[in-house]
Structures are given as structure tokens and as C-alpha cells.
């Protein structure tokens, strides 16, 4: 392996070894605390333009397989680990992590102290970083980082370009793809739903043309305020159909009904985040991946009820419209990876659809 260095925008450097692609890359450096699931993390569209630091020290030991991807083309900028396994062993393994990174043209960095890096990001906040191979001039590379342009088109790049249908005998669900994980589609299909996946900039008229039984707003990357087309979509669909939002979809529901969002210092990225249901007191361990959150104070006076709270930092993890069948959560009920504590939210979504159909037919 050749020398590869991570340079952060505040001047801190981490020298290690290169694996995967030799592509020179820059992005936002974030950390993920999950102990397993590196394939799902790498391929989660919500990591678009981000350099993922995995806090678990040994990565790649069970290889990669065709079934656990969350998208067909990962959009992460880099993968940073303490130690990468070059000889994976698992009956499902079809290729190594290093080989997969080469295939997707994603660079990897190994042999650094990821604990130190994580503690630095936790205290200073996520920041931009650059991977450079071989020798370098620090001042020159820091200038490159400062000139790095922050893009706002992550959702456009992560979304499908055209609508497609996955047949099913059950309720018809229109899934608005802001960068949807395949795990969401798997959960709907597993319950017999017909799933119509539509682009992020779909209009309410186009959605209603499919005569959906329910609408799901998916997860996705970036700042929710960079997706202005979603606001009128949600406003116009509210009251006409049951709506369930996940992660970015949750934030967009909040914005559409007058609430505000803000950027977290280092985000929630892991498979061990406790969340309390404020209505029942029940605590679930959840899988999360987001850098923005709904402002709790902005919910005051709106037709939105705060339903779920993050135990670690008290931020908003779920809301519900007080009049119409619209609800959302900040975490991932489909997990992939992570615990399945919240998986029954998909069942609740379908139950709400059934209840609305009974009301309309009464």
C-alpha cells in the first residue's frame, strides 16, 4: 500500500495507507458508530459527497455481496478505517471491500487512528477534508480545501431520473425518491405493496395521477432547504392521502408545515441511537444517518405534534400532523444496518391507509 493522507480544513492531518481507488477527492468528513454494516453504510445515498469514518476498528472482514447494497451506485466520497481486512471470510462474500471500492472509484484510507479522528470531529464538528497520495505541500492543500465549492444538488444526483413500478397485490405506495435506500423498498415489497418510485421533483398532480393509497417521502442527502420542490408537493398532498416521511422526508414535512431545521454539530450516524416515544414512554434503539434536525421550538403553534425525542441530545425524532394522516420519523425503521426495533412503523403506515379507506367508504 502507498502513503495516503487525510487533511482536514483546520490543518489537522492523518497519515495512513491507500486502498481502493486512487481518485483524489474532497468531501465532508463524518463518523459512523455502527459496528457492522459497512456495505450498507458505503452504499447509503444519504452519504453523498461525504467521507465516512468508521469507528469500529476492523472493517471488511466479511466481504461484500450483491444483496446488501442500498443503491446501485454509491455516492460517498471516501471510506476511512483503522484497519481493512484484505482476506474476507463469509459464505455470502463475493468480493473484498478494497475490490468494491475500486469498482465504484471510491478511495479508501486505512492505518490511521480513527478514534482520535472521531474525537476531533465530535469536539470541533464535521468539516471538509481532502485525501492526497504521496508527498504534498500542506499550505497548498489547505488552500484547495478552502476553495472547495459546497454543492446543493445531492438529492438530484441521488434520486431516480424517471418513475418506475414494482408490482404488488397490496396497497399502492408512491415513494418519492430523494435518495431512497433500497431497504425502504424491500420493506414495502415484503408487505405486498405495489411501489411506484418517482423522482424528487415530482408534482402533486403527477403523484395523484397514480391514485396512490399512501405516499412515502424517503431519506436523502444534504440540506432539506436545498429541496424547494418538495414543499408545495407535501402541502398539496396533505389531507388527500396518508403520508409517511423518513429522515430527509421527515425534515421536509416539518418545513412544509412551517417548522424550521438546523445543522447538527456532528450529526447522528450509527445503529445504536435510543429514541423515546413521547406518547407512550417506550424507548427504541434506532439506526440513524442525518446531519440536520427539526428545530423543536419552531413546532410551537403549528399543526404538528412532537412525537419522538432523541435521548442522547433531546432533538426531534418524530412528528405528526394534528389533523391529517401525516407522520414522520428522523431515524430509519428499515434499519439496514441496525436494529429492527422501529420496523413496525411500516405496519402502522399501512394500518393508517386502511383506516382512511374505511372512513372514506363510510
Short mmCIF file of C-alpha atoms in Angstrom, two decimals:
data_model
loop_
_atom_site.label_atom_id
_atom_site.label_comp_id
_atom_site.label_asym_id
_atom_site.label_seq_id
_atom_site.Cartn_x
_atom_site.Cartn_y
_atom_site.Cartn_z
CA UNK A 1 0.00 0.00 0.00
CA UNK A 2 1.15 3.54 -0.76
CA UNK A 3 1.04 6.57 1.51
CA UNK A 4 -2.27 8.44 1.67
CA UNK A 5 -3.08 11.41 3.91
CA UNK A 6 -6.32 12.94 5.15
CA UNK A 7 -6.04 16.71 5.56
CA UNK A 8 -8.82 18.49 7.44
CA UNK A 9 -9.74 22.11 6.81
CA UNK A 10 -8.49 23.11 10.27
CA UNK A 11 -4.98 21.85 9.38
CA UNK A 12 -5.07 18.53 11.26
CA UNK A 13 -3.57 15.62 9.28
CA UNK A 14 -3.83 11.82 9.48
CA UNK A 15 -1.27 9.81 7.53
CA UNK A 16 -2.06 6.22 6.61
CA UNK A 17 -2.14 3.86 3.66
CA UNK A 18 -4.18 3.88 0.47
CA UNK A 19 -6.63 1.22 -0.65
CA UNK A 20 -9.44 1.22 -3.16
CA UNK A 21 -9.40 3.87 -5.88
CA UNK A 22 -6.53 6.32 -6.44
CA UNK A 23 -9.02 9.12 -7.12
CA UNK A 24 -8.12 12.42 -5.44
CA UNK A 25 -11.19 13.51 -3.53
CA UNK A 26 -12.63 16.10 -1.16
CA UNK A 27 -15.79 16.00 0.92
CA UNK A 28 -17.39 16.48 4.31
CA UNK A 29 -15.76 14.18 6.88
CA UNK A 30 -18.33 12.44 9.12
CA UNK A 31 -18.15 9.49 11.51
CA UNK A 32 -20.38 6.42 11.78
CA UNK A 33 -20.51 4.39 15.01
CA UNK A 34 -22.11 1.16 13.75
CA UNK A 35 -20.13 -1.99 14.50
CA UNK A 36 -21.33 -3.84 11.38
CA UNK A 37 -22.96 -2.95 8.08
CA UNK A 38 -20.11 -1.23 6.26
CA UNK A 39 -21.56 -2.30 2.89
CA UNK A 40 -24.92 -0.69 3.64
CA UNK A 41 -23.20 2.44 5.00
CA UNK A 42 -20.97 2.80 1.96
CA UNK A 43 -23.94 2.49 -0.41
CA UNK A 44 -26.44 4.63 1.53
CA UNK A 45 -27.31 7.57 -0.79
CA UNK A 46 -27.52 9.86 2.24
CA UNK A 47 -23.70 9.80 2.35
CA UNK A 48 -23.49 11.60 -0.99
CA UNK A 49 -20.35 13.83 -1.06
CA UNK A 50 -19.24 12.66 2.39
CA UNK A 51 -16.07 10.90 3.57
CA UNK A 52 -17.19 8.21 6.02
CA UNK A 53 -15.07 7.47 9.09
CA UNK A 54 -15.99 4.08 10.58
CA UNK A 55 -15.30 3.94 14.31
CA UNK A 56 -15.26 0.14 14.51
CA UNK A 57 -11.55 -0.71 14.17
CA UNK A 58 -11.71 -3.73 11.82
CA UNK A 59 -13.63 -3.32 8.56
CA UNK A 60 -14.10 -5.64 5.60
CA UNK A 61 -13.78 -8.97 7.41
CA UNK A 62 -16.98 -10.46 5.93
CA UNK A 63 -16.51 -9.07 2.43
CA UNK A 64 -19.14 -7.68 0.09
CA UNK A 65 -22.10 -9.33 -1.64
CA UNK A 66 -24.70 -8.45 -4.26
CA UNK A 67 -27.69 -8.38 -1.89
CA UNK A 68 -26.77 -5.83 0.78
CA UNK A 69 -26.30 -2.70 -1.32
CA UNK A 70 -28.62 0.23 -0.60
CA UNK A 71 -28.14 1.73 -4.07
CA UNK A 72 -26.63 0.58 -7.35
CA UNK A 73 -24.06 3.39 -7.44
CA UNK A 74 -22.63 4.57 -4.09
CA UNK A 75 -22.14 8.34 -3.87
CA UNK A 76 -19.81 8.52 -0.86
CA UNK A 77 -16.53 10.36 -1.46
CA UNK A 78 -14.27 8.09 0.62
CA UNK A 79 -14.11 5.40 3.29
CA UNK A 80 -11.73 5.87 6.23
CA UNK A 81 -10.94 2.96 8.58
CA UNK A 82 -8.47 1.85 11.24
CA UNK A 83 -7.73 -1.49 9.62
CA UNK A 84 -9.08 -3.01 6.41
CA UNK A 85 -9.32 -6.78 6.04
CA UNK A 86 -7.74 -7.99 2.80
CA UNK A 87 -8.86 -11.63 3.15
CA UNK A 88 -12.60 -11.64 3.97
CA UNK A 89 -14.26 -14.88 5.07
CA UNK A 90 -18.01 -15.36 4.86
CA UNK A 91 -20.21 -17.73 2.87
CA UNK A 92 -22.04 -14.73 1.33
CA UNK A 93 -18.87 -12.85 0.37
CA UNK A 94 -18.34 -12.33 -3.36
CA UNK A 95 -15.62 -9.69 -3.34
CA UNK A 96 -13.45 -7.75 -0.91
CA UNK A 97 -14.14 -4.22 0.30
CA UNK A 98 -11.00 -2.96 -1.46
CA UNK A 99 -12.11 -4.50 -4.75
CA UNK A 100 -15.57 -2.97 -4.39
CA UNK A 101 -14.08 0.48 -3.78
CA UNK A 102 -12.01 0.08 -6.94
CA UNK A 103 -15.12 -0.87 -8.90
CA UNK A 104 -17.02 2.21 -7.69
CA UNK A 105 -13.97 4.50 -7.98
CA UNK A 106 -14.06 5.38 -4.28
CA UNK A 107 -10.75 5.89 -2.42
CA UNK A 108 -10.10 4.36 0.98
CA UNK A 109 -7.71 5.27 3.78
CA UNK A 110 -6.52 2.76 6.37
CA UNK A 111 -3.94 2.67 9.16
CA UNK A 112 -4.95 5.86 10.96
CA UNK A 113 -6.24 6.41 14.50
CA UNK A 114 -9.97 6.64 13.77
CA UNK A 115 -10.69 7.06 17.48
CA UNK A 116 -8.61 10.24 17.55
CA UNK A 117 -10.24 11.47 14.35
CA UNK A 118 -13.72 10.78 15.70
CA UNK A 119 -13.00 12.61 18.96
CA UNK A 120 -11.71 15.56 16.94
CA UNK A 121 -14.85 15.72 14.80
CA UNK A 122 -17.03 15.29 17.89
CA UNK A 123 -15.41 18.28 19.60
CA UNK A 124 -14.89 20.53 16.56
CA UNK A 125 -17.82 19.45 14.41
CA UNK A 126 -17.81 17.83 10.98
CA UNK A 127 -15.61 19.60 8.47
CA UNK A 128 -14.29 19.41 4.96
CA UNK A 129 -11.36 17.15 4.19
CA UNK A 130 -9.05 16.12 1.37
CA UNK A 131 -7.32 12.84 0.58
CA UNK A 132 -3.94 13.17 -1.09
CA UNK A 133 -1.45 10.48 -2.12
CA UNK A 134 2.32 10.65 -1.64
CA UNK A 135 4.13 13.84 -0.70
CA UNK A 136 2.31 17.15 -0.55
CA UNK A 137 2.60 20.82 0.41
CA UNK A 138 0.25 21.41 3.35
CA UNK A 139 -0.43 25.10 2.66
CA UNK A 140 -1.29 24.33 -0.94
CA UNK A 141 -3.69 21.55 0.02
CA UNK A 142 -5.38 23.69 2.70
CA UNK A 143 -5.99 26.34 0.07
CA UNK A 144 -7.59 23.70 -2.16
CA UNK A 145 -9.93 22.75 0.66
CA UNK A 146 -10.90 26.36 1.27
CA UNK A 147 -11.72 26.75 -2.43
CA UNK A 148 -13.89 23.65 -2.40
CA UNK A 149 -17.38 24.55 -3.55
CA UNK A 150 -20.26 23.20 -1.48
CA UNK A 151 -22.82 21.68 -3.84
CA UNK A 152 -26.56 21.73 -3.28
CA UNK A 153 -27.63 19.14 -5.86
CA UNK A 154 -27.07 15.97 -3.84
CA UNK A 155 -30.75 14.98 -3.90
CA UNK A 156 -30.92 15.42 -7.67
CA UNK A 157 -27.91 13.12 -8.11
CA UNK A 158 -29.22 10.55 -5.64
CA UNK A 159 -32.78 10.40 -6.99
CA UNK A 160 -34.13 8.29 -9.83
CA UNK A 161 -34.43 10.20 -13.12
CA UNK A 162 -37.74 8.61 -14.11
CA UNK A 163 -40.60 6.81 -12.44
CA UNK A 164 -40.78 3.02 -12.29
CA UNK A 165 -43.18 0.50 -10.76
CA UNK A 166 -42.53 -2.59 -8.62
CA UNK A 167 -45.70 -4.73 -8.88
CA UNK A 168 -47.56 -5.94 -5.83
CA UNK A 169 -51.06 -7.07 -4.89
CA UNK A 170 -51.41 -4.79 -1.87
CA UNK A 171 -51.79 -1.03 -1.39
CA UNK A 172 -50.22 1.24 -3.99
CA UNK A 173 -47.48 3.35 -2.40
CA UNK A 174 -45.87 6.24 -4.23
CA UNK A 175 -42.31 6.55 -2.94
CA UNK A 176 -40.81 9.99 -3.60
CA UNK A 177 -37.13 9.25 -4.11
CA UNK A 178 -34.92 11.89 -2.50
CA UNK A 179 -32.12 9.30 -2.35
CA UNK A 180 -34.06 6.31 -1.09
CA UNK A 181 -32.34 3.30 0.40
CA UNK A 182 -33.35 0.03 -1.20
CA UNK A 183 -34.18 -1.18 2.31
CA UNK A 184 -37.30 1.01 2.28
CA UNK A 185 -38.48 -0.57 -0.96
CA UNK A 186 -37.72 -4.05 0.40
CA UNK A 187 -39.89 -3.43 3.46
CA UNK A 188 -42.83 -2.22 1.37
CA UNK A 189 -42.50 -5.10 -1.10
CA UNK A 190 -42.25 -7.58 1.79
CA UNK A 191 -45.68 -6.37 2.89
CA UNK A 192 -47.14 -6.95 -0.57
CA UNK A 193 -47.30 -3.29 -1.62
CA UNK A 194 -47.17 -2.07 -5.19
CA UNK A 195 -44.44 0.56 -5.13
CA UNK A 196 -44.30 3.44 -7.60
CA UNK A 197 -40.91 5.15 -7.29
CA UNK A 198 -40.93 8.74 -8.58
CA UNK A 199 -38.23 11.45 -8.94
CA UNK A 200 -37.58 14.02 -6.23
CA UNK A 201 -39.08 16.90 -8.24
CA UNK A 202 -42.41 15.20 -8.94
CA UNK A 203 -45.52 17.36 -8.65
CA UNK A 204 -48.60 16.58 -6.58
CA UNK A 205 -50.62 16.32 -9.79
CA UNK A 206 -48.27 13.65 -11.09
CA UNK A 207 -48.41 11.76 -7.78
CA UNK A 208 -52.20 11.80 -7.64
CA UNK A 209 -52.35 10.55 -11.22
CA UNK A 210 -51.16 7.19 -9.86
CA UNK A 211 -54.17 7.15 -7.47
CA UNK A 212 -51.96 6.13 -4.52
CA UNK A 213 -53.19 4.63 -1.29
CA UNK A 214 -50.25 6.24 0.51
CA UNK A 215 -47.20 8.39 -0.14
CA UNK A 216 -43.79 7.79 1.38
CA UNK A 217 -41.13 10.51 1.47
CA UNK A 218 -37.70 8.88 1.52
CA UNK A 219 -34.40 9.60 3.14
CA UNK A 220 -31.76 11.50 1.19
CA UNK A 221 -28.57 13.57 1.39
CA UNK A 222 -27.83 17.19 2.11
CA UNK A 223 -29.70 20.16 3.49
CA UNK A 224 -33.51 19.85 3.39
CA UNK A 225 -33.73 23.53 2.44
CA UNK A 226 -31.99 22.66 -0.83
CA UNK A 227 -35.10 20.72 -1.96
CA UNK A 228 -37.63 23.53 -2.54
CA UNK A 229 -39.83 21.49 -4.92
CA UNK A 230 -40.78 19.20 -2.02
CA UNK A 231 -42.53 21.94 -0.05
CA UNK A 232 -45.52 22.53 -2.39
CA UNK A 233 -45.65 18.79 -3.08
CA UNK A 234 -46.20 18.00 0.60
CA UNK A 235 -48.54 20.92 1.21
CA UNK A 236 -50.78 19.95 -1.71
CA UNK A 237 -50.84 16.24 -0.82
CA UNK A 238 -51.62 16.83 2.86
CA UNK A 239 -55.24 15.92 3.52
CA UNK A 240 -55.57 13.97 0.27
CA UNK A 241 -53.52 10.88 1.10
CA UNK A 242 -51.69 9.24 4.01
CA UNK A 243 -48.06 10.46 4.13
CA UNK A 244 -45.12 8.84 5.93
CA UNK A 245 -41.70 10.54 5.94
CA UNK A 246 -38.32 9.05 6.83
CA UNK A 247 -35.18 11.07 7.67
CA UNK A 248 -34.98 13.79 4.98
CA UNK A 249 -38.68 13.17 4.32
CA UNK A 250 -39.30 13.93 8.00
CA UNK A 251 -37.42 17.24 7.77
CA UNK A 252 -39.27 18.21 4.60
CA UNK A 253 -42.66 17.56 6.23
CA UNK A 254 -41.62 19.90 9.05
CA UNK A 255 -40.53 22.63 6.61
CA UNK A 256 -43.70 22.26 4.55
CA UNK A 257 -45.87 22.93 7.62
CA UNK A 258 -43.97 25.96 8.90
CA UNK A 259 -41.26 24.50 11.15
CA UNK A 260 -37.52 25.05 10.76
CA UNK A 261 -34.41 22.84 10.53
CA UNK A 262 -30.78 23.33 11.53
CA UNK A 263 -27.43 21.62 11.06
CA UNK A 264 -26.19 19.43 13.92
CA UNK A 265 -22.56 19.81 15.06
CA UNK A 266 -21.61 16.25 14.06
CA UNK A 267 -24.91 14.58 13.22
CA UNK A 268 -26.39 11.23 14.20
CA UNK A 269 -24.79 8.36 12.30
CA UNK A 270 -24.93 4.92 13.85
CA UNK A 271 -27.05 1.90 14.71
CA UNK A 272 -27.40 2.42 18.45
CA UNK A 273 -29.36 5.65 18.98
CA UNK A 274 -32.07 5.49 21.69
CA UNK A 275 -35.32 7.27 20.85
CA UNK A 276 -38.29 7.82 23.18
CA UNK A 277 -41.88 7.82 22.01
CA UNK A 278 -43.22 10.83 23.95
CA UNK A 279 -46.77 9.46 23.82
CA UNK A 280 -46.03 6.10 25.44
CA UNK A 281 -42.61 6.44 27.07
CA UNK A 282 -41.36 3.44 25.09
CA UNK A 283 -37.69 3.56 24.06
CA UNK A 284 -36.42 2.06 20.80
CA UNK A 285 -32.81 1.58 19.68
CA UNK A 286 -32.62 3.01 16.18
CA UNK A 287 -30.44 3.28 13.09
CA UNK A 288 -29.73 6.89 12.10
CA UNK A 289 -27.89 8.85 9.44
CA UNK A 290 -28.53 12.58 9.30
CA UNK A 291 -26.69 15.86 9.70
CA UNK A 292 -29.76 18.10 10.09
CA UNK A 293 -32.63 18.12 12.57
CA UNK A 294 -36.01 19.79 13.10
CA UNK A 295 -35.94 22.77 15.46
CA UNK A 296 -38.14 21.83 18.43
CA UNK A 297 -39.00 25.44 19.28
CA UNK A 298 -40.24 26.06 15.74
CA UNK A 299 -43.00 23.46 16.25
CA UNK A 300 -44.79 25.71 18.74
CA UNK A 301 -48.18 26.91 17.50
CA UNK A 302 -48.15 24.69 14.41
CA UNK A 303 -50.45 21.81 13.48
CA UNK A 304 -47.59 19.44 14.27
CA UNK A 305 -47.19 17.26 17.36
CA UNK A 306 -43.70 16.32 18.61
CA UNK A 307 -43.94 12.52 18.98
CA UNK A 308 -40.37 11.18 19.32
CA UNK A 309 -37.27 12.53 21.09
CA UNK A 310 -33.60 11.55 20.85
CA UNK A 311 -32.45 10.55 24.32
CA UNK A 312 -28.81 11.43 23.65
CA UNK A 313 -29.30 15.11 22.79
CA UNK A 314 -33.04 15.80 23.09
CA UNK A 315 -33.57 16.61 19.41
CA UNK A 316 -36.78 15.97 17.47
CA UNK A 317 -37.02 12.41 16.14
CA UNK A 318 -40.67 12.27 15.11
CA UNK A 319 -43.66 14.48 14.37
CA UNK A 320 -47.32 14.03 13.45
CA UNK A 321 -49.88 16.34 11.91
CA UNK A 322 -52.65 17.04 14.40
CA UNK A 323 -55.43 16.97 11.79
CA UNK A 324 -54.37 14.95 8.75
CA UNK A 325 -52.77 11.47 8.47
CA UNK A 326 -49.21 12.72 8.05
CA UNK A 327 -46.38 11.46 10.26
CA UNK A 328 -42.62 11.08 10.10
CA UNK A 329 -39.51 9.93 11.94
CA UNK A 330 -35.93 11.10 11.77
CA UNK A 331 -34.49 7.60 12.14
CA UNK A 332 -34.58 4.57 9.81
CA UNK A 333 -37.28 1.96 10.57
CA UNK A 334 -35.91 -0.19 7.73
CA UNK A 335 -32.52 -0.25 9.55
CA UNK A 336 -30.00 -1.74 7.05
CA UNK A 337 -27.82 -1.84 9.04
CA UNK A 338 -29.05 -1.65 12.59
CA UNK A 339 -31.72 -2.87 15.00
CA UNK A 340 -35.25 -3.55 13.80
CA UNK A 341 -36.97 -2.03 16.86
CA UNK A 342 -38.87 0.51 14.75
CA UNK A 343 -39.73 -1.76 11.82
CA UNK A 344 -43.41 -1.82 12.81
CA UNK A 345 -43.74 1.78 11.60
CA UNK A 346 -44.28 0.33 8.12
CA UNK A 347 -47.19 -1.68 9.52
CA UNK A 348 -48.54 1.46 11.19
CA UNK A 349 -48.35 3.24 7.83
CA UNK A 350 -50.41 0.52 6.16
CA UNK A 351 -52.88 0.50 9.07
CA UNK A 352 -53.40 4.24 8.65
CA UNK A 353 -54.09 3.66 4.96
CA UNK A 354 -56.70 1.04 5.81
CA UNK A 355 -58.31 3.32 8.38
CA UNK A 356 -58.51 6.20 5.89
CA UNK A 357 -60.07 3.92 3.28
CA UNK A 358 -62.71 2.82 5.77
CA UNK A 359 -63.50 6.43 6.66
CA UNK A 360 -63.81 7.44 3.01
CA UNK A 361 -66.11 4.50 2.26
CA UNK A 362 -68.31 5.05 5.31
#
